[in-house]
Short mmCIF file of C-alpha atoms in Angstrom, two decimals:
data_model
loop_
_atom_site.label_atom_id
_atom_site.label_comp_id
_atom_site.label_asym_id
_atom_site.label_seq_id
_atom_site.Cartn_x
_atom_site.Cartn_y
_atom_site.Cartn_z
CA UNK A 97 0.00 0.00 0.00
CA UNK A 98 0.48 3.70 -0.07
CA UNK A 99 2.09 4.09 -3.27
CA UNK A 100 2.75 7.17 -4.86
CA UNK A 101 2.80 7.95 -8.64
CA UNK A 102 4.59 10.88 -10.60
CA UNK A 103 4.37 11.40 -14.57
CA UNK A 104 6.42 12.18 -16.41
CA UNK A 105 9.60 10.69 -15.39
CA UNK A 106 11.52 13.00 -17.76
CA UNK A 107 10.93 15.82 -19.34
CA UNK A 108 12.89 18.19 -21.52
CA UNK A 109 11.36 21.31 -22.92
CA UNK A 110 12.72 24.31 -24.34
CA UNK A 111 13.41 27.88 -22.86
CA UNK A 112 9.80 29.72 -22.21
CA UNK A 113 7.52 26.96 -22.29
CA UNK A 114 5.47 25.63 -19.27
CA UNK A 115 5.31 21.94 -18.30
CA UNK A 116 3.04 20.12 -15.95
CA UNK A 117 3.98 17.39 -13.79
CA UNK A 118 1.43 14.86 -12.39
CA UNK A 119 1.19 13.13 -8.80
CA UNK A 120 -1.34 10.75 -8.08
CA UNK A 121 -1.46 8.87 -4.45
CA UNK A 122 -3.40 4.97 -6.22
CA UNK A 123 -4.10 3.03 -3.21
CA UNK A 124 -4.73 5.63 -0.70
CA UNK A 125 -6.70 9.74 -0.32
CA UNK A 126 -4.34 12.11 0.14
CA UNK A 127 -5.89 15.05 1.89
CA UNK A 128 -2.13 16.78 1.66
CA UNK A 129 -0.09 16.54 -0.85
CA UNK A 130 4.02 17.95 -0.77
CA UNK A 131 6.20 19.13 -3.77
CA UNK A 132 9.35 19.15 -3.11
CA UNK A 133 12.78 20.17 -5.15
CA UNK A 134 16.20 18.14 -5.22
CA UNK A 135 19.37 19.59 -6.51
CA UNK A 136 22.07 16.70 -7.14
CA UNK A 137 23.88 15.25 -3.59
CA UNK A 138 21.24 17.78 -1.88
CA UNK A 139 18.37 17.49 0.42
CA UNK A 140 14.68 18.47 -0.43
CA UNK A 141 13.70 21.79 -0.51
CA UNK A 142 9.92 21.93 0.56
CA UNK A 143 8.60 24.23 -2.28
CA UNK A 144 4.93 24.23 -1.59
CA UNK A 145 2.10 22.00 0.56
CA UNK A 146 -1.38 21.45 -1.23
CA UNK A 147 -4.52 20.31 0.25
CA UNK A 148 -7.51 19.18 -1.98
CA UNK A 149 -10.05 21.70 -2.78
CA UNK A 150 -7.82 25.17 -1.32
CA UNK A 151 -5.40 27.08 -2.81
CA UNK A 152 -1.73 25.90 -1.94
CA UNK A 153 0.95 27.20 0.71
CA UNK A 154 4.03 27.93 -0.86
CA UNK A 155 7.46 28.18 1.01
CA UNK A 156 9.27 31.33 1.25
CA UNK A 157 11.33 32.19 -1.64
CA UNK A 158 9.23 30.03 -4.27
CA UNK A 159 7.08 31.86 -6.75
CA UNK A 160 3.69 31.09 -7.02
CA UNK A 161 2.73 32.07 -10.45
CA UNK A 162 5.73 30.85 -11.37
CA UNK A 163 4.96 27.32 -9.90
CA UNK A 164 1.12 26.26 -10.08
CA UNK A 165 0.05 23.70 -8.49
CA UNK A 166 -3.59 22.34 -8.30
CA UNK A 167 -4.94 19.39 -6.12
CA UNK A 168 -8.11 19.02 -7.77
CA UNK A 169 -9.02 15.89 -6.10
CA UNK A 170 -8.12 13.33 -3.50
CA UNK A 171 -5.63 11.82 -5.59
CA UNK A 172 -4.54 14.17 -7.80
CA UNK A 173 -1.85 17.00 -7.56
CA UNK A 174 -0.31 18.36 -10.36
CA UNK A 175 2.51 21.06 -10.28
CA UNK A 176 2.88 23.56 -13.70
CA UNK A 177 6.47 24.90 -14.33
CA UNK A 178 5.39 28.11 -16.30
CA UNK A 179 7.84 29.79 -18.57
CA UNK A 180 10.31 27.37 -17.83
CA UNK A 181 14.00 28.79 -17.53
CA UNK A 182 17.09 26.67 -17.34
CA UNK A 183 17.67 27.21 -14.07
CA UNK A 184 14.52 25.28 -13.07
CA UNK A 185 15.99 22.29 -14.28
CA UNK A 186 15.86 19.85 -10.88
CA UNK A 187 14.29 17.45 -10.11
CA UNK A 188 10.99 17.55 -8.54
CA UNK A 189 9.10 15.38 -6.29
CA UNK A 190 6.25 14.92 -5.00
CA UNK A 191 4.61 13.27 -1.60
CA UNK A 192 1.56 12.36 -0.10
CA UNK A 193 0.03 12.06 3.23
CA UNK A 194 -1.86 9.29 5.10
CA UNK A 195 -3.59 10.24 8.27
CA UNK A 196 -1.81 12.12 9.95
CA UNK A 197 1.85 10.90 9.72
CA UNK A 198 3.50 8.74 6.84
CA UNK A 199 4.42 10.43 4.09
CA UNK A 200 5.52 8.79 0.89
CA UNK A 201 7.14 10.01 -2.20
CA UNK A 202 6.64 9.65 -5.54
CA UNK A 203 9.86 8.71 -7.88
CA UNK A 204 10.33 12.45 -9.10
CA UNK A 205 10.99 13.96 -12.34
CA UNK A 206 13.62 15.33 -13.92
CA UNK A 207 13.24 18.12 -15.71
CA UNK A 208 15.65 19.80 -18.17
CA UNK A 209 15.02 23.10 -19.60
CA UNK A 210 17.15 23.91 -22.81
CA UNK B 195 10.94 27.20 11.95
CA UNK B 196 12.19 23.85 12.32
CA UNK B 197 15.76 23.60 11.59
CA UNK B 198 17.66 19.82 11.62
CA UNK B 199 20.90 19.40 11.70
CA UNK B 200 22.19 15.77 10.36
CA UNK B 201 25.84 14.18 10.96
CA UNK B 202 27.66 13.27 9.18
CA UNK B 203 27.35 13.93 5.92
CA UNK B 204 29.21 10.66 4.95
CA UNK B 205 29.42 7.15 6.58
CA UNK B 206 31.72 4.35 5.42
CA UNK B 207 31.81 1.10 7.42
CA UNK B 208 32.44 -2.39 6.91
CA UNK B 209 29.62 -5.49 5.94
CA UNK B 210 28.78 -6.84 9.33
CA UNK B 211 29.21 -3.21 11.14
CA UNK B 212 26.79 -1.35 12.64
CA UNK B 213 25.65 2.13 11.73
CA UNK B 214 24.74 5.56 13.05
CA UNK B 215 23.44 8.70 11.67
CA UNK B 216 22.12 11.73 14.26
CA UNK B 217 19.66 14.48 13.96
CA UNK B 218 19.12 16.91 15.89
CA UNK B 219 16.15 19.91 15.70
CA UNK B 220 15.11 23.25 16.98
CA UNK B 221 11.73 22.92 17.70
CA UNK B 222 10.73 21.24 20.85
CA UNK B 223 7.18 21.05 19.25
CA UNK B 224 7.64 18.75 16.82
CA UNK B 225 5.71 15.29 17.09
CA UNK B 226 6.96 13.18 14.48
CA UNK B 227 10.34 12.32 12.99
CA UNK B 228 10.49 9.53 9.74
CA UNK B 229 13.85 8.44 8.38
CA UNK B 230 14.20 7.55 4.38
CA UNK B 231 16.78 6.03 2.07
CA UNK B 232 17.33 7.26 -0.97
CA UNK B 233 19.25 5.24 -3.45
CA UNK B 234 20.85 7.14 -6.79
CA UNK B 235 17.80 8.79 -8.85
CA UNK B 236 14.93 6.95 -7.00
CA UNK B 237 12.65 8.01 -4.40
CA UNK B 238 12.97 8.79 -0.68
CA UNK B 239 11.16 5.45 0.76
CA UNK B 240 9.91 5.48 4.42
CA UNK B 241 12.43 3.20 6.37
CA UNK B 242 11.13 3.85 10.14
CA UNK B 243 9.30 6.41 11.87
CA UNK B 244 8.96 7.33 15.40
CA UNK B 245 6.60 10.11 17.27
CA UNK B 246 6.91 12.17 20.37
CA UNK B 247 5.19 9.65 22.78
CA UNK B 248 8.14 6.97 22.36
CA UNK B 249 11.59 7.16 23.13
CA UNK B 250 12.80 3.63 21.00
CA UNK B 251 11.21 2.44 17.46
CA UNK B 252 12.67 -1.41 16.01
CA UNK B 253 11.89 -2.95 12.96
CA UNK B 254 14.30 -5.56 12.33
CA UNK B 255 17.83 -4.68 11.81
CA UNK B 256 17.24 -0.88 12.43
CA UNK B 257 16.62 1.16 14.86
CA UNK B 258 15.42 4.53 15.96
CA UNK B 259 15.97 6.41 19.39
CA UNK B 260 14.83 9.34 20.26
CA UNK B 261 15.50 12.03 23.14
CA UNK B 262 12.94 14.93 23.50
CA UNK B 263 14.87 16.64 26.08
CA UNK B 264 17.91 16.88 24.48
CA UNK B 265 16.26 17.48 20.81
CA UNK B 266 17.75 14.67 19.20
CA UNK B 267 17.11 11.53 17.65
CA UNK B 268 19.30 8.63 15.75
CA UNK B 269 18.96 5.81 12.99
CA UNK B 270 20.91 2.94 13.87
CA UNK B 271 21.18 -0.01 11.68
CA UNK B 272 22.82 -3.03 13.08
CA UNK B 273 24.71 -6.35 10.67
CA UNK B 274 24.58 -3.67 8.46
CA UNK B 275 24.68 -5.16 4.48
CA UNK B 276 25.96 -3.80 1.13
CA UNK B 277 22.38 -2.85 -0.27
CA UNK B 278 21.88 -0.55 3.00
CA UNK B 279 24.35 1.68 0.78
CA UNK B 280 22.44 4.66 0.00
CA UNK B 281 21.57 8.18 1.20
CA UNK B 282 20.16 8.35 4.08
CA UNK B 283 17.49 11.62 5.32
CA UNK B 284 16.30 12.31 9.14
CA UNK B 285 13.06 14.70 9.10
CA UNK B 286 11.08 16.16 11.99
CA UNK B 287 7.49 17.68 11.76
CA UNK B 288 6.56 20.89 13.77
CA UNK B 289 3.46 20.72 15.23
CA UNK B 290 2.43 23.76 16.38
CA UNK B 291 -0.67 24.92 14.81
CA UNK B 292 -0.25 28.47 13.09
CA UNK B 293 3.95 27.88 13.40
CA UNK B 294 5.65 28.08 10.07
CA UNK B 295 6.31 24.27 10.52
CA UNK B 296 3.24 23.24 11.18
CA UNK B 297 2.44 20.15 9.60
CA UNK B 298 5.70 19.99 7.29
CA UNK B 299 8.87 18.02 7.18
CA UNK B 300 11.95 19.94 7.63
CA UNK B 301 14.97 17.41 6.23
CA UNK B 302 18.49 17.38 7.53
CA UNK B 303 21.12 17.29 5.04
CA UNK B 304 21.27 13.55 4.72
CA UNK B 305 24.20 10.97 4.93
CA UNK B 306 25.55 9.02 2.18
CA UNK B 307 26.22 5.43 4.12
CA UNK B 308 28.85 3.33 2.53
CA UNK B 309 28.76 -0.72 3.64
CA UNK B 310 32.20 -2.02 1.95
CA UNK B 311 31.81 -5.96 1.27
#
């Protein structure tokens, strides 16, 4: 149980486009949802928390129009890199919440902005 | 916030050997504190958790212990094995409702664990 998907795995767009990454908890509800950022041999940066059906709390530092994310339902988050610049190539990852504790990850995505 | 400070950053020890990473955090709030592995380009899995209520976690061959007073807490991983290589991540949840940490897992800086066969 509580497994945790992410799509797409990889992803390369160019310069000034937007790309939207999925994150779907499939054996469990996730009332809260986590998107986090990795930089290589780093730790994870907490960019924003989202909980189904409200608006999401973004960390200091991380631009929200910049970084949309949307948790339309219980199972669903999904996180839009708008006008994408090289320097928000990372990789991103998502993770969900059961109850009131565990929280698992999804396998992340790399993204690569040429 | 929370703040956790992880040591050390790297870990090299021999099959058989035992193991142990340390965390230790800034808010005496926090309720909750999950270790993970990460292995090269996967995903953080959930190796062992332990809340505020308990001072000692097993599951097998690891371990956590944790000291509330002190603000500290430690993974220890005993007959440790060559696929235990991997980084490993402490994390401790604030729980103070309205705080800035409030629900959310602050993440030390992690520990890359070596196990030479």
């Amino acid at each position: 149980g509580a497994v945790v998907s992410q799509h797409p795995s990889r992803v390369i767009c160019k310069s000034g486009t937007s790309v939207k990454i999925e994150c779907r908890s499939l054996d469990f509800q996730a009332t809260t949802m986590f998107w986090y950022r990795q930089f290589p041999k780093q730790s994870l940066m907490l960019m924003a928390t989202s909980n189904e059906g409200s608006k999401a709390t973004y960390e200091q530092g991380v631009e929200k129009d910049k970084f949309l994310i949307n948790h339309a339902s219980l199972t669903l988050s999904t996180l839009t890199v708008t006008s994408a610049h090289p320097e928000d190539s990372s990789f991103y990852i998502c993770s969900a919440r059961t109850g009131l504790y565990e929280q698992y990850f999804g396998p992340g995505t790399r993204l690569t902005v040429t | 916030g929370e703040n956790v400070e992880q040591h050390p950053s790297t870990l090299s020890v021999q099959e058989g050997d035992s193991a142990v990473i340390k965390c230790t955090y800034s808010d005496s709030a926090s309720n909750y504190f999950p270790w993970y592995k990460q292995e090269l380009g996967k995903r953080p899995q959930l190796i062992i958790d332990i809340r505020s209520n308990v001072g000692e976690k097993k599951d097998q061959r690891i371990a956590v212990t944790l000291n509330k007073t002190a603000k500290h807490f430690s993974l220890h991983i005993t007959e440790t094995q060559p696929e235990d290589s991997a980084v490993y991540f402490c994390a401790a949840r604030g729980s103070n409702a309205g705080g800035t940490s409030y629900g959310k897992l602050t993440f030390g800086q992690g520990t890359i664990l070596t196990v030479h066969p």
